[in-house]
Amino acid sequence: MTNHANNPTVGGKTSMKTIREAINDALREEMRRDPTVIVLGEEVSGGAGCEGEDDAYGGVFGVTKGLMPEFGRERVIDTPISEAAIIGAAAGAANNGLRPVAELMFFDFIGVSFDQIFNQAAKFRYMFGGKSKTPMVIRGTVGGGWRAGAQHSSMLHSIVTHVAGLKVVMPANAYDAKGLMVQAIRDDDPVIFLEHKVMYDNACEVPDEQYCIPFGEASFPRQGSDVTIVAISNMVTHAITVADILAKEGISCDVIDPRTVSPLDHEAILESVEVTGRLVIIDEGNPRCGLASDIAGIVAEHGFYSLKAPIRTVTAPHTPVPFAPELEDAYLPNADKLMIAVREVLAAGPSGA
Amino acid sequence: MPYSTEFLLSVYRTMKTIREFEERCVKEFEGGNVPGFTHVSNGQEAIAVAACIDLSDKDIIGSTHRGHGHCIAKGCDVGGMMKEIMGRSTGLCKGKGGSMHIADIDKGMLGANAIVGGGPPLVNGAALAAKTLGTKNVALSFNGDGSANQGTVFEAMNMAVVLKLPHIFVYENNGYAEGTAANYGVGSNSLTDRNAGFGMPAECVDGLDFFATYEALKIATERARNGGGPTAIEAMCVRFDGHFIGDPQLYRAKDEVKNARKNQDCIKIFRERVISEGWLKAAAMNAIDKEIMAEIETAVVDALAAPHPDPATDLMSDVYCSY
């Protein structure tokens, strides 16, 4: 489904894999390759100290299932519910020879651990004059759609994107999830790896061998010349839906999935807007100081003379995530909302229809 | 008789209401009527009731993700709770909160909390307000053996001691932090010893025994109300269900839950005690059972018929400004 035209060529066998399986593969193969890679978090295995089965959860979403039986509890570490200590331990271990992959079960829990992320891990390399490496990954689940309420559904990527020193990765398919996770583990800086909880079962062909996808290189799930749609994470699904509907009307959308929001592939977006002159950004985060307004700002500053119509953003409203299904559905950006914005942008400006 | 009949009947009614509410929640969840994920507290009823029965609406509690029992014990309306859990606009939080964020400020219920360890610092604030304003009100936080390991809880305990706050820390030790054993996650052999290390009176009680739990909490509450500062009570108990409804509970021993339901049921233990002591008659409690079943049935029927929120008006309300 995804066009990987700009990805490094990976030969060999592929298999149909879900995002859950692709991340699990990446973790397993990196742990086999590099004994310094460890996984830690709450129930990353599950059942520690219990009388029942080991590996009872493998993470609450099953992403780390099977790692503990292969690598043991020394490398797949179930922790107490202590998020600040989990992140601090990962950062300290990363400075001292390990490559930890720490899990925040729900990324909403950065609240409990944020000092260890933004004041500590993110700043070490710069603050210590480049003498320190912090090769750690923080995995967390983001996003709504699970009726999980305000404290388990947030889309907080913009907060970590704001922090200098962090890299922020948001895969939208299994192929990208594997290649980006391998890169994240091998990267020498702290990487925030955000997994959308409604996407875990999305599947595509994924190479069996390990491969890296470099950070800061967008992919183009659909290519076109009439309007640019920038989407990340689960919003890519909606962008593809809209592009495919409009394609039947003879309108071609250039759908850009930045894949990493820090670093961000500015060039891909600016080059696309140079061709289309029209830009819609869809983002599940809150609108103020968010990724959508950030990208809109970049294009307004550096691509102003390419624009034929005002930039439009489609985001969640500026509220916490509501619980009731009707409210959550109304809260979340979707293909219908995106379609309205895209049609408005197509109709606006000097050469609008 | 050390307790009045009225008191004992009230205790029984509340414990049984929690049990039936939770069991029905499981059923309604499995029937597709409860969105999201829900954590039930059946098996732990005695602690909720022992902690709340002497509190007024002006006394504050802070709860956890496993908070339905605390809500009911604090006097929250069962119908309003069921509506909230089903996401209806007439629920306690207008359907915006749900099971994990249920609150009723009018009843002194500061909220369930989906962030483990999120509550105790806030409850310190309620206790600080009571102390500063001289109201003689108290504040009580529910914690688990899981949240006991959060830094926020450590900080709250220390500050409560430093500021001599009227805060009762209740630890419901059901043996599991989600799917991790307390005997693994709590590094010291005893949560109570660790609590005492913060410099407050700390006690461990049998949380299946309402009376033992109540007597310990009564002393703690009176101490707080009279300016004696915080207390920590660890109550050992059993979780009859999984971490969440639908949890396959692979980490638990075979027949563990079955045996617990048979032999470690705090409501059965209460019934046997009050009957054997001659304090209450079985018939009186059976009559209450019937009333509760009817009350819960009404709550479900009403909730299923209750209006859904209207995105046009409800999505953007209760927020300070809109974009």
mmCIF file of C-alpha atoms in Angstrom, chain A residues 21 40 62 68 79 93 211 231 268 294 330:
data_model
loop_
_atom_site.group_PDB
_atom_site.id
_atom_site.type_symbol
_atom_site.label_atom_id
_atom_site.label_comp_id
_atom_site.label_asym_id
_atom_site.label_seq_id
_atom_site.Cartn_x
_atom_site.Cartn_y
_atom_site.Cartn_z
ATOM 1 C CA GLU A 21 5.286 -7.843 14.750
ATOM 2 C CA LEU A 40 12.821 -2.290 30.373
ATOM 3 C CA GLY A 62 2.055 -7.558 23.140
ATOM 4 C CA MET A 68 12.055 -12.433 27.794
ATOM 5 C CA THR A 79 10.098 -2.764 36.497
ATOM 6 C CA ALA A 93 22.588 3.117 31.425
ATOM 7 C CA TYR A 211 17.452 -2.500 7.660
ATOM 8 C CA ALA A 231 0.250 13.530 7.620
ATOM 9 C CA ALA A 268 10.403 17.269 0.964
ATOM 10 C CA ASP A 294 4.911 24.277 13.104
ATOM 11 C CA ALA A 330 -15.993 14.158 16.905
#
